[in-house]
């Protein structure tokens, strides 16, 4: 213990901050145990899918060029489909990020004259240009796909009457974002998403439902595809990549939807048959294998952060005690200085680039200046310990990740220390 305190002191974390953290952790034992139970189930789920599909060293071979007959790639897609309980999956390094995966899913399944509906308010920042809410070349709007939105009610619940009124004969696809993104609304549980899907399908049975599953994978024992989603979509440099995937995205869903996505991603006529794996299969398989426990560690970090900051008077979303449906923790710091100090702490705790100072910048795809702290092995990976947020009221940082609980804990303690050092907090 003294050894640990000495090392933490050398790294800049005071005994006072450490002790404050320990008090918080004492109260979290039961919650952490519940998270471990979910991880145990999800670990078995992934393992069973890998065993069923006879994953072997043959699957790890690199392919190049067209990538025809890529056994490892095709089998990884079967593993994903089995874990998400879907007919099909598209899991590719050629999908460059979550926004790209969502763009592929939307543009493959929406045609000119169709309408897209978001019944959960404004979608994630980068999706706004994809849809054409903010103008961009090649947006869905430019291709004649219209968009309609129903905001959440003031209490964060679904506006069922508004949604009923918004669904019309043009409504082809409904997009539901599970995680709050850069908003301070609640993240939806899979059960809530299931209720919304059932409602939408009761009004229009053939409407397609896509769930933006970013940051939600493996937080619960079920996924949106278990409650009626036609497609679930996410990024491999978030939860399902387990920190090892260096790039990639996934779309799991019905054969009808996913095969269209494959044609959109490559080319009509080519579809899922092409796309070399470039030697990335070992990290995509192993990352998926590790993902359930990595997600559990990240979730513990998020809960720890809320239990550290909320008693100090900062609003936390989710709050210190409520149940969790993604790995994101928003902490409203109330000022740009607060955001900078918090992010400095996360950066200083990183294994990579710990010596740099994060500053707000104009990031492509975002409307406001954004600050990002990330010292990640994979650039921009937010399953690794990271904090970011747009510089706008309520000056919330969105904290997420941590490949291990111990690292997440250290990072959060360091953020608190930097807030104290900046004179913003007095313990
Ligand atoms: C991260 C995220 C995205 C976009 O993913 P990128 O990989 O950053 O492009 C989309 N939606 C939500 C809810 C996200 O959290």
Tab-separated table of C-alpha atoms and ligand atoms in Angstrom:
chain	number	residue	atom	x	y	z
A	1	UNK	CA	0.000	0.000	0.000
A	2	UNK	CA	2.760	2.384	0.985
A	3	UNK	CA	4.552	1.283	-2.152
A	4	UNK	CA	1.498	2.247	-4.234
A	5	UNK	CA	1.095	5.593	-2.466
A	6	UNK	CA	4.755	6.396	-3.088
A	7	UNK	CA	4.474	5.585	-6.763
A	8	UNK	CA	1.251	7.572	-7.112
A	9	UNK	CA	2.939	10.492	-5.320
A	10	UNK	CA	5.826	10.321	-7.797
A	11	UNK	CA	3.280	10.411	-10.629
A	12	UNK	CA	1.626	13.464	-9.077
A	13	UNK	CA	-1.398	11.961	-7.276
A	14	UNK	CA	-1.582	13.089	-3.657
A	15	UNK	CA	-2.506	10.838	-0.758
A	16	UNK	CA	-5.576	12.980	-0.155
A	17	UNK	CA	-6.892	12.326	-3.665
A	18	UNK	CA	-6.119	8.626	-3.348
A	19	UNK	CA	-7.970	8.361	-0.019
A	20	UNK	CA	-10.946	10.251	-1.424
A	21	UNK	CA	-11.054	7.679	-4.217
A	22	UNK	CA	-10.849	4.748	-1.810
A	23	UNK	CA	-13.870	6.030	0.121
A	24	UNK	CA	-15.868	6.072	-3.104
A	25	UNK	CA	-14.767	2.567	-4.114
A	26	UNK	CA	-15.814	1.080	-0.771
A	27	UNK	CA	-19.434	1.854	-1.602
A	28	UNK	CA	-19.234	0.357	-5.085
A	29	UNK	CA	-18.488	-3.302	-4.320
A	30	UNK	CA	-21.967	-4.613	-5.132
A	31	UNK	CA	-22.208	-2.692	-8.367
A	32	UNK	CA	-18.808	-3.858	-9.490
A	33	UNK	CA	-19.802	-7.451	-8.711
A	34	UNK	CA	-22.925	-7.061	-10.860
A	35	UNK	CA	-20.798	-5.744	-13.738
A	36	UNK	CA	-18.488	-8.747	-13.414
A	37	UNK	CA	-21.505	-11.055	-13.726
A	38	UNK	CA	-22.556	-9.406	-16.982
A	39	UNK	CA	-18.978	-9.693	-18.252
A	40	UNK	CA	-18.928	-13.374	-17.351
A	41	UNK	CA	-22.086	-13.966	-19.379
A	42	UNK	CA	-20.849	-11.957	-22.354
A	43	UNK	CA	-17.463	-13.669	-22.231
A	44	UNK	CA	-19.217	-17.018	-22.499
A	45	UNK	CA	-21.411	-15.698	-25.310
A	46	UNK	CA	-18.375	-14.659	-27.380
A	47	UNK	CA	-16.518	-17.843	-26.542
A	48	UNK	CA	-19.483	-20.015	-27.540
A	49	UNK	CA	-19.731	-18.198	-30.882
A	50	UNK	CA	-16.014	-18.709	-31.535
A	51	UNK	CA	-16.237	-22.392	-30.666
A	52	UNK	CA	-19.375	-22.945	-32.730
A	53	UNK	CA	-17.673	-21.430	-35.769
A	54	UNK	CA	-14.483	-23.423	-35.194
A	55	UNK	CA	-12.123	-20.466	-35.054
A	56	UNK	CA	-8.621	-21.754	-35.780
A	57	UNK	CA	-5.212	-20.476	-36.841
A	58	UNK	CA	-6.406	-20.702	-40.449
A	59	UNK	CA	-8.661	-17.706	-39.664
A	60	UNK	CA	-5.677	-15.536	-38.807
A	61	UNK	CA	-4.003	-15.668	-42.215
A	62	UNK	CA	-3.522	-12.386	-44.051
A	63	UNK	CA	-5.142	-11.808	-47.403
A	64	UNK	CA	-4.340	-9.097	-49.925
A	65	UNK	CA	-5.714	-7.707	-53.158
A	66	UNK	CA	-9.372	-8.536	-53.761
A	67	UNK	CA	-9.521	-10.805	-50.752
A	68	UNK	CA	-11.636	-13.479	-52.454
A	69	UNK	CA	-12.285	-16.576	-50.321
A	70	UNK	CA	-11.084	-14.873	-47.169
A	71	UNK	CA	-11.888	-17.606	-44.670
A	72	UNK	CA	-10.890	-15.596	-41.600
A	73	UNK	CA	-12.941	-12.557	-42.581
A	74	UNK	CA	-16.022	-14.588	-43.468
A	75	UNK	CA	-15.800	-16.561	-40.246
A	76	UNK	CA	-15.363	-13.441	-38.115
A	77	UNK	CA	-18.592	-12.181	-39.633
A	78	UNK	CA	-20.342	-15.415	-38.607
A	79	UNK	CA	-18.956	-15.010	-35.078
A	80	UNK	CA	-20.321	-11.456	-34.873
A	81	UNK	CA	-23.671	-12.563	-36.296
A	82	UNK	CA	-23.920	-15.304	-33.656
A	83	UNK	CA	-23.054	-12.958	-30.798
A	84	UNK	CA	-25.580	-10.359	-31.947
A	85	UNK	CA	-28.097	-13.082	-32.860
A	86	UNK	CA	-28.505	-11.780	-36.392
A	87	UNK	CA	-28.707	-13.500	-39.768
A	88	UNK	CA	-25.695	-11.683	-41.150
A	89	UNK	CA	-22.824	-9.365	-40.313
A	90	UNK	CA	-20.411	-7.110	-42.151
A	91	UNK	CA	-17.227	-6.635	-40.110
A	92	UNK	CA	-14.473	-4.974	-42.049
A	93	UNK	CA	-11.261	-2.997	-41.697
A	94	UNK	CA	-12.467	-1.149	-44.816
A	95	UNK	CA	-15.123	0.455	-42.618
A	96	UNK	CA	-12.970	3.293	-41.334
A	97	UNK	CA	-14.933	4.361	-38.244
A	98	UNK	CA	-18.350	4.388	-36.621
A	99	UNK	CA	-19.582	7.282	-38.721
A	100	UNK	CA	-18.588	5.374	-41.843
A	101	UNK	CA	-20.395	2.227	-40.689
A	102	UNK	CA	-23.549	4.246	-40.007
A	103	UNK	CA	-23.217	6.029	-43.356
A	104	UNK	CA	-22.960	2.706	-45.161
A	105	UNK	CA	-25.985	1.305	-43.310
A	106	UNK	CA	-28.095	4.395	-44.039
A	107	UNK	CA	-27.109	5.022	-47.630
A	108	UNK	CA	-27.420	1.339	-48.537
A	109	UNK	CA	-30.970	1.113	-47.260
A	110	UNK	CA	-32.420	4.519	-48.155
A	111	UNK	CA	-33.274	5.456	-51.728
A	112	UNK	CA	-34.318	8.782	-53.274
A	113	UNK	CA	-37.812	9.686	-52.053
A	114	UNK	CA	-37.437	7.723	-48.816
A	115	UNK	CA	-37.591	9.375	-45.431
A	116	UNK	CA	-35.359	8.786	-42.435
A	117	UNK	CA	-36.796	9.327	-38.965
A	118	UNK	CA	-34.969	9.874	-35.702
A	119	UNK	CA	-37.473	9.442	-32.859
A	120	UNK	CA	-34.825	10.177	-30.219
A	121	UNK	CA	-33.859	13.749	-31.045
A	122	UNK	CA	-30.812	15.092	-32.830
A	123	UNK	CA	-28.337	12.374	-33.864
A	124	UNK	CA	-24.635	12.338	-32.989
A	125	UNK	CA	-22.675	15.329	-34.326
A	126	UNK	CA	-20.964	13.615	-37.277
A	127	UNK	CA	-24.254	12.048	-38.418
A	128	UNK	CA	-25.754	15.485	-38.924
A	129	UNK	CA	-23.670	16.045	-42.039
A	130	UNK	CA	-24.257	12.493	-43.212
A	131	UNK	CA	-28.010	13.093	-43.077
A	132	UNK	CA	-27.802	16.675	-44.310
A	133	UNK	CA	-29.133	18.372	-41.170
A	134	UNK	CA	-25.973	20.392	-41.616
A	135	UNK	CA	-25.198	20.696	-45.296
A	136	UNK	CA	-22.387	18.617	-46.730
A	137	UNK	CA	-21.493	17.291	-50.176
A	138	UNK	CA	-22.828	13.739	-50.639
A	139	UNK	CA	-25.259	13.954	-47.712
A	140	UNK	CA	-28.397	11.816	-47.828
A	141	UNK	CA	-30.364	15.033	-48.377
A	142	UNK	CA	-28.386	15.673	-51.562
A	143	UNK	CA	-29.488	12.254	-52.820
A	144	UNK	CA	-33.140	13.044	-52.170
A	145	UNK	CA	-33.598	11.319	-48.808
A	146	UNK	CA	-35.650	13.487	-46.489
A	147	UNK	CA	-35.302	13.567	-42.732
A	148	UNK	CA	-37.695	13.985	-39.870
A	149	UNK	CA	-37.002	14.159	-36.164
A	150	UNK	CA	-39.050	13.777	-33.024
A	151	UNK	CA	-37.409	15.132	-29.910
A	152	UNK	CA	-37.506	13.403	-26.568
A	153	UNK	CA	-39.931	14.757	-23.999
A	154	UNK	CA	-38.539	17.006	-21.276
A	155	UNK	CA	-38.123	14.055	-18.927
A	156	UNK	CA	-35.990	12.191	-21.499
A	157	UNK	CA	-38.707	9.697	-22.492
A	158	UNK	CA	-40.043	8.932	-25.969
A	159	UNK	CA	-42.722	11.194	-27.414
A	160	UNK	CA	-44.942	8.341	-28.614
A	161	UNK	CA	-47.685	10.593	-29.949
A	162	UNK	CA	-45.139	12.692	-31.825
A	163	UNK	CA	-43.572	9.552	-33.265
A	164	UNK	CA	-46.964	8.200	-34.341
A	165	UNK	CA	-47.632	11.466	-36.158
A	166	UNK	CA	-44.189	11.523	-37.792
A	167	UNK	CA	-44.298	8.041	-39.326
A	168	UNK	CA	-45.745	8.332	-42.816
A	169	UNK	CA	-45.790	6.446	-46.095
A	170	UNK	CA	-42.304	7.701	-46.994
A	171	UNK	CA	-40.751	6.575	-43.702
A	172	UNK	CA	-38.343	3.825	-44.717
A	173	UNK	CA	-35.828	3.672	-41.917
A	174	UNK	CA	-35.839	4.690	-38.268
A	175	UNK	CA	-32.523	5.414	-36.592
A	176	UNK	CA	-32.217	5.009	-32.849
A	177	UNK	CA	-29.071	6.146	-31.109
A	178	UNK	CA	-28.509	4.089	-27.979
A	179	UNK	CA	-25.821	6.207	-26.351
A	180	UNK	CA	-26.258	9.862	-25.511
A	181	UNK	CA	-23.284	10.992	-27.616
A	182	UNK	CA	-22.425	14.629	-26.889
A	183	UNK	CA	-25.833	15.321	-25.355
A	184	UNK	CA	-26.900	15.197	-21.753
A	185	UNK	CA	-29.948	13.052	-22.272
A	186	UNK	CA	-30.041	9.582	-20.759
A	187	UNK	CA	-28.688	6.600	-22.668
A	188	UNK	CA	-31.417	4.098	-23.448
A	189	UNK	CA	-31.477	0.597	-22.077
A	190	UNK	CA	-31.885	-2.215	-24.575
A	191	UNK	CA	-35.321	-2.882	-23.073
A	192	UNK	CA	-36.377	0.729	-23.689
A	193	UNK	CA	-35.100	0.477	-27.258
A	194	UNK	CA	-37.135	-2.708	-27.651
A	195	UNK	CA	-40.287	-0.902	-26.535
A	196	UNK	CA	-39.656	1.884	-29.020
A	197	UNK	CA	-39.009	-0.609	-31.837
A	198	UNK	CA	-42.213	-2.504	-31.033
A	199	UNK	CA	-44.168	0.761	-31.074
A	200	UNK	CA	-42.706	1.866	-34.428
A	201	UNK	CA	-43.307	-1.548	-36.003
A	202	UNK	CA	-46.877	-1.599	-34.708
A	203	UNK	CA	-47.505	1.552	-36.734
A	204	UNK	CA	-45.509	0.479	-39.786
A	205	UNK	CA	-44.519	-3.203	-39.748
A	206	UNK	CA	-42.115	-3.029	-42.701
A	207	UNK	CA	-40.140	-0.008	-41.487
A	208	UNK	CA	-36.438	-0.753	-41.008
A	209	UNK	CA	-34.892	-0.042	-37.623
A	210	UNK	CA	-31.216	0.765	-37.312
A	211	UNK	CA	-29.616	1.189	-33.898
A	212	UNK	CA	-26.427	3.203	-33.523
A	213	UNK	CA	-24.918	0.862	-30.954
A	214	UNK	CA	-21.692	2.838	-30.373
A	215	UNK	CA	-20.414	2.437	-26.803
A	216	UNK	CA	-23.255	0.110	-25.858
A	217	UNK	CA	-21.880	-3.299	-26.828
A	218	UNK	CA	-21.538	-5.770	-23.934
A	219	UNK	CA	-22.774	-3.347	-21.272
A	220	UNK	CA	-25.882	-5.503	-20.962
A	221	UNK	CA	-26.464	-9.185	-21.660
A	222	UNK	CA	-28.731	-8.374	-24.600
A	223	UNK	CA	-28.163	-6.128	-27.615
A	224	UNK	CA	-30.674	-4.108	-29.657
A	225	UNK	CA	-30.666	-6.897	-32.253
A	226	UNK	CA	-32.253	-9.108	-29.575
A	227	UNK	CA	-35.242	-6.766	-29.366
A	228	UNK	CA	-36.143	-6.309	-33.008
A	229	UNK	CA	-33.540	-4.017	-34.600
A	230	UNK	CA	-32.934	-4.816	-38.274
A	231	UNK	CA	-29.392	-3.465	-38.045
A	232	UNK	CA	-27.013	-2.687	-35.182
A	233	UNK	CA	-23.986	-0.631	-36.088
A	234	UNK	CA	-20.788	0.337	-34.320
A	235	UNK	CA	-17.078	1.007	-34.354
A	236	UNK	CA	-14.260	-1.442	-33.699
A	237	UNK	CA	-12.159	1.223	-32.024
A	238	UNK	CA	-14.834	1.348	-29.384
A	239	UNK	CA	-16.256	-1.560	-27.339
A	240	UNK	CA	-16.245	-4.587	-29.662
A	241	UNK	CA	-12.640	-4.113	-30.779
A	242	UNK	CA	-11.531	-4.695	-27.198
A	243	UNK	CA	-8.710	-2.199	-27.656
A	244	UNK	CA	-6.836	-4.457	-30.067
A	245	UNK	CA	-8.636	-3.738	-33.327
A	246	UNK	CA	-6.613	-1.000	-35.042
A	247	UNK	CA	-9.503	0.014	-37.326
A	248	UNK	CA	-12.914	-1.160	-38.435
A	249	UNK	CA	-16.643	-1.115	-38.057
A	250	UNK	CA	-19.489	-3.600	-37.991
A	251	UNK	CA	-23.057	-3.862	-39.182
A	252	UNK	CA	-25.026	-6.865	-37.885
A	253	UNK	CA	-28.560	-7.484	-39.026
A	254	UNK	CA	-30.891	-9.155	-41.451
A	255	UNK	CA	-29.422	-10.690	-44.592
A	256	UNK	CA	-31.480	-8.272	-46.679
A	257	UNK	CA	-30.084	-5.171	-44.949
A	258	UNK	CA	-26.504	-6.376	-44.514
A	259	UNK	CA	-26.048	-7.547	-48.097
A	260	UNK	CA	-27.143	-4.125	-49.324
A	261	UNK	CA	-24.566	-2.618	-46.955
A	262	UNK	CA	-21.893	-4.828	-48.512
A	263	UNK	CA	-22.835	-3.651	-52.014
A	264	UNK	CA	-22.700	-0.051	-50.832
A	265	UNK	CA	-19.349	-0.529	-49.088
A	266	UNK	CA	-17.621	-2.161	-52.044
A	267	UNK	CA	-19.601	-1.990	-55.275
A	268	UNK	CA	-22.851	-3.254	-56.754
A	269	UNK	CA	-22.129	-6.769	-57.999
A	270	UNK	CA	-19.139	-7.257	-55.712
A	271	UNK	CA	-20.662	-6.975	-52.244
A	272	UNK	CA	-19.334	-9.069	-49.404
A	273	UNK	CA	-17.036	-11.169	-51.624
A	274	UNK	CA	-14.231	-8.592	-51.766
A	275	UNK	CA	-12.222	-6.850	-49.081
A	276	UNK	CA	-8.808	-8.192	-48.062
A	277	UNK	CA	-8.119	-8.465	-44.339
A	278	UNK	CA	-4.530	-7.163	-44.636
A	279	UNK	CA	-3.371	-9.299	-41.719
A	280	UNK	CA	-5.694	-7.723	-39.164
A	281	UNK	CA	-7.650	-10.851	-38.291
A	282	UNK	CA	-5.695	-11.785	-35.134
A	283	UNK	CA	-6.432	-8.405	-33.535
A	284	UNK	CA	-10.062	-8.366	-34.661
A	285	UNK	CA	-10.707	-11.846	-33.241
A	286	UNK	CA	-8.691	-11.376	-30.067
A	287	UNK	CA	-10.094	-7.905	-29.480
A	288	UNK	CA	-13.648	-9.244	-29.752
A	289	UNK	CA	-12.685	-12.011	-27.336
A	290	UNK	CA	-11.384	-9.469	-24.793
A	291	UNK	CA	-14.194	-6.951	-25.326
A	292	UNK	CA	-16.591	-8.146	-22.584
A	293	UNK	CA	-14.006	-7.725	-19.820
A	294	UNK	CA	-12.551	-4.549	-21.289
A	295	UNK	CA	-16.049	-3.045	-21.364
A	296	UNK	CA	-16.570	-4.101	-17.734
A	297	UNK	CA	-13.392	-2.283	-16.672
A	298	UNK	CA	-14.406	0.827	-18.583
A	299	UNK	CA	-17.850	0.787	-17.014
A	300	UNK	CA	-16.338	0.562	-13.536
A	301	UNK	CA	-14.224	3.584	-14.396
A	302	UNK	CA	-17.314	5.512	-15.484
A	303	UNK	CA	-19.141	4.689	-12.255
A	304	UNK	CA	-16.073	5.594	-10.218
A	305	UNK	CA	-15.868	8.981	-11.955
A	306	UNK	CA	-19.503	9.772	-11.187
A	307	UNK	CA	-19.005	8.785	-7.568
A	308	UNK	CA	-15.971	11.020	-7.299
A	309	UNK	CA	-17.321	14.133	-9.004
A	310	UNK	CA	-20.996	14.160	-8.028
A	311	UNK	CA	-20.325	14.640	-4.287
A	312	UNK	CA	-18.141	17.618	-5.255
A	313	UNK	CA	-21.159	19.338	-6.791
A	314	UNK	CA	-20.690	18.500	-10.474
A	315	UNK	CA	-23.707	17.134	-12.301
A	316	UNK	CA	-22.970	13.701	-13.679
A	317	UNK	CA	-24.910	11.904	-16.433
A	318	UNK	CA	-25.610	9.141	-15.584
A	319	UNK	CA	-25.623	10.087	-11.914
A	320	UNK	CA	-23.633	8.240	-9.265
A	321	UNK	CA	-26.292	5.629	-8.560
A	322	UNK	CA	-28.415	5.030	-11.658
A	323	UNK	CA	-28.118	1.974	-13.897
A	324	UNK	CA	-25.855	2.077	-16.954
A	325	UNK	CA	-26.410	1.280	-20.600
A	326	UNK	CA	-23.154	2.488	-22.153
A	327	UNK	CA	-19.601	3.221	-21.033
A	328	UNK	CA	-19.852	7.007	-21.302
A	329	UNK	CA	-19.731	9.265	-18.291
A	330	UNK	CA	-20.575	12.913	-18.749
A	331	UNK	CA	-19.345	15.280	-16.062
A	332	UNK	CA	-20.557	18.856	-16.321
A	333	UNK	CA	-17.580	20.938	-15.289
A	334	UNK	CA	-19.204	24.321	-15.865
A	335	UNK	CA	-16.282	26.033	-17.588
A	336	UNK	CA	-13.703	25.691	-20.328
A	337	UNK	CA	-10.959	25.765	-17.646
A	338	UNK	CA	-12.574	22.820	-15.909
A	339	UNK	CA	-12.698	20.841	-19.150
A	340	UNK	CA	-9.050	21.591	-19.862
A	341	UNK	CA	-7.903	20.606	-16.361
A	342	UNK	CA	-9.898	17.369	-16.420
A	343	UNK	CA	-8.555	16.437	-19.849
A	344	UNK	CA	-4.988	17.273	-18.773
A	345	UNK	CA	-5.351	14.678	-16.031
A	346	UNK	CA	-6.578	11.976	-18.388
A	347	UNK	CA	-3.751	12.795	-20.793
A	348	UNK	CA	-1.114	12.771	-18.059
A	349	UNK	CA	-2.275	9.302	-17.019
A	350	UNK	CA	-1.901	7.827	-20.511
A	351	UNK	CA	0.615	5.178	-21.558
A	352	UNK	CA	1.200	7.042	-24.846
A	353	UNK	CA	1.711	10.813	-25.281
A	354	UNK	CA	1.438	11.457	-21.547
A	355	UNK	CA	3.740	14.452	-21.977
A	356	UNK	CA	1.476	16.466	-24.293
A	357	UNK	CA	-1.154	19.008	-23.253
A	358	UNK	CA	-4.610	18.697	-24.812
A	359	UNK	CA	-6.137	21.931	-26.150
A	360	UNK	CA	-9.474	22.759	-27.805
A	361	UNK	CA	-9.439	22.600	-31.639
A	362	UNK	CA	-11.726	22.785	-34.675
A	363	UNK	CA	-12.281	19.132	-35.431
A	364	UNK	CA	-13.747	18.099	-38.808
A	365	UNK	CA	-17.360	16.971	-38.536
A	366	UNK	CA	-18.045	18.916	-35.352
A	367	UNK	CA	-19.747	22.293	-35.061
A	368	UNK	CA	-18.006	23.600	-31.921
A	369	UNK	CA	-14.394	23.468	-30.832
A	370	UNK	CA	-13.633	20.106	-29.280
A	371	UNK	CA	-11.087	19.134	-26.641
A	372	UNK	CA	-9.798	15.585	-26.620
A	373	UNK	CA	-7.518	13.824	-24.218
A	374	UNK	CA	-6.285	10.519	-25.459
A	375	UNK	CA	-2.977	8.809	-25.130
A	376	UNK	CA	-4.006	5.755	-27.018
A	377	UNK	CA	-2.184	2.917	-28.733
A	378	UNK	CA	-4.737	3.238	-31.522
A	379	UNK	CA	-5.296	6.809	-32.678
A	380	UNK	CA	-8.681	8.105	-31.546
A	381	UNK	CA	-9.605	4.831	-29.884
A	382	UNK	CA	-12.200	5.632	-27.273
A	383	UNK	CA	-12.330	2.212	-25.666
A	384	UNK	CA	-8.936	3.320	-24.418
A	385	UNK	CA	-8.995	5.862	-21.608
A	386	UNK	CA	-10.096	9.133	-23.146
A	387	UNK	CA	-12.063	12.247	-22.424
A	388	UNK	CA	-13.494	14.712	-24.843
A	389	UNK	CA	-16.254	17.179	-25.342
A	390	UNK	CA	-17.386	20.171	-27.358
A	391	UNK	CA	-16.577	23.550	-25.811
A	392	UNK	CA	-20.134	24.679	-25.216
A	393	UNK	CA	-22.416	24.918	-22.182
A	394	UNK	CA	-22.807	23.008	-19.911
A	395	UNK	CA	-19.086	22.342	-20.518
A	396	UNK	CA	-19.423	18.625	-20.094
A	397	UNK	CA	-16.559	16.258	-20.612
A	398	UNK	CA	-17.460	12.833	-21.885
A	399	UNK	CA	-15.203	10.393	-20.249
A	400	UNK	CA	-14.884	6.825	-21.466
A	401	UNK	CA	-12.787	3.752	-21.751
A	402	UNK	CA	-9.794	2.368	-20.032
A	403	UNK	CA	-8.490	-0.977	-21.233
A	404	UNK	CA	-8.143	-1.970	-17.596
A	405	UNK	CA	-10.030	-0.838	-14.514
A	406	UNK	CA	-6.732	0.020	-12.782
A	407	UNK	CA	-5.822	2.414	-15.556
A	408	UNK	CA	-9.272	3.989	-15.604
A	409	UNK	CA	-9.025	4.535	-11.868
A	410	UNK	CA	-5.590	6.111	-12.111
A	411	UNK	CA	-6.760	8.419	-14.902
A	412	UNK	CA	-9.763	9.650	-12.965
A	413	UNK	CA	-7.687	10.257	-9.852
A	414	UNK	CA	-5.244	12.212	-12.007
A	415	UNK	CA	-8.078	14.317	-13.460
A	416	UNK	CA	-9.227	15.179	-9.951
A	417	UNK	CA	-5.659	16.057	-8.993
A	418	UNK	CA	-5.371	18.439	-11.992
A	419	UNK	CA	-8.664	20.096	-11.044
A	420	UNK	CA	-7.264	20.638	-7.551
A	421	UNK	CA	-3.924	21.865	-8.918
A	422	UNK	CA	-5.817	24.375	-11.094
A	423	UNK	CA	-7.584	25.720	-8.024
A	424	UNK	CA	-10.994	24.565	-9.235
A	425	UNK	CA	-11.619	22.009	-6.492
A	426	UNK	CA	-10.776	21.981	-2.807
A	427	UNK	CA	-11.022	18.553	-1.173
B	1	LIG	C1	-18.533	7.592	-31.630
B	1	LIG	C2	-19.925	7.638	-32.086
B	1	LIG	C3	-20.247	7.712	-33.442
B	1	LIG	C4	-19.226	7.885	-34.516
B	1	LIG	O1	-18.158	7.035	-34.448
B	1	LIG	P1	-16.720	7.486	-35.003
B	1	LIG	O2	-15.980	6.205	-34.933
B	1	LIG	O3	-16.198	8.535	-34.080
B	1	LIG	O4	-16.900	7.964	-36.378
B	1	LIG	C5	-21.581	7.687	-33.777
B	1	LIG	N1	-22.535	7.630	-32.847
B	1	LIG	C6	-22.261	7.572	-31.534
B	1	LIG	C7	-23.372	7.519	-30.543
B	1	LIG	C8	-20.947	7.572	-31.114
B	1	LIG	O5	-20.676	7.512	-29.816
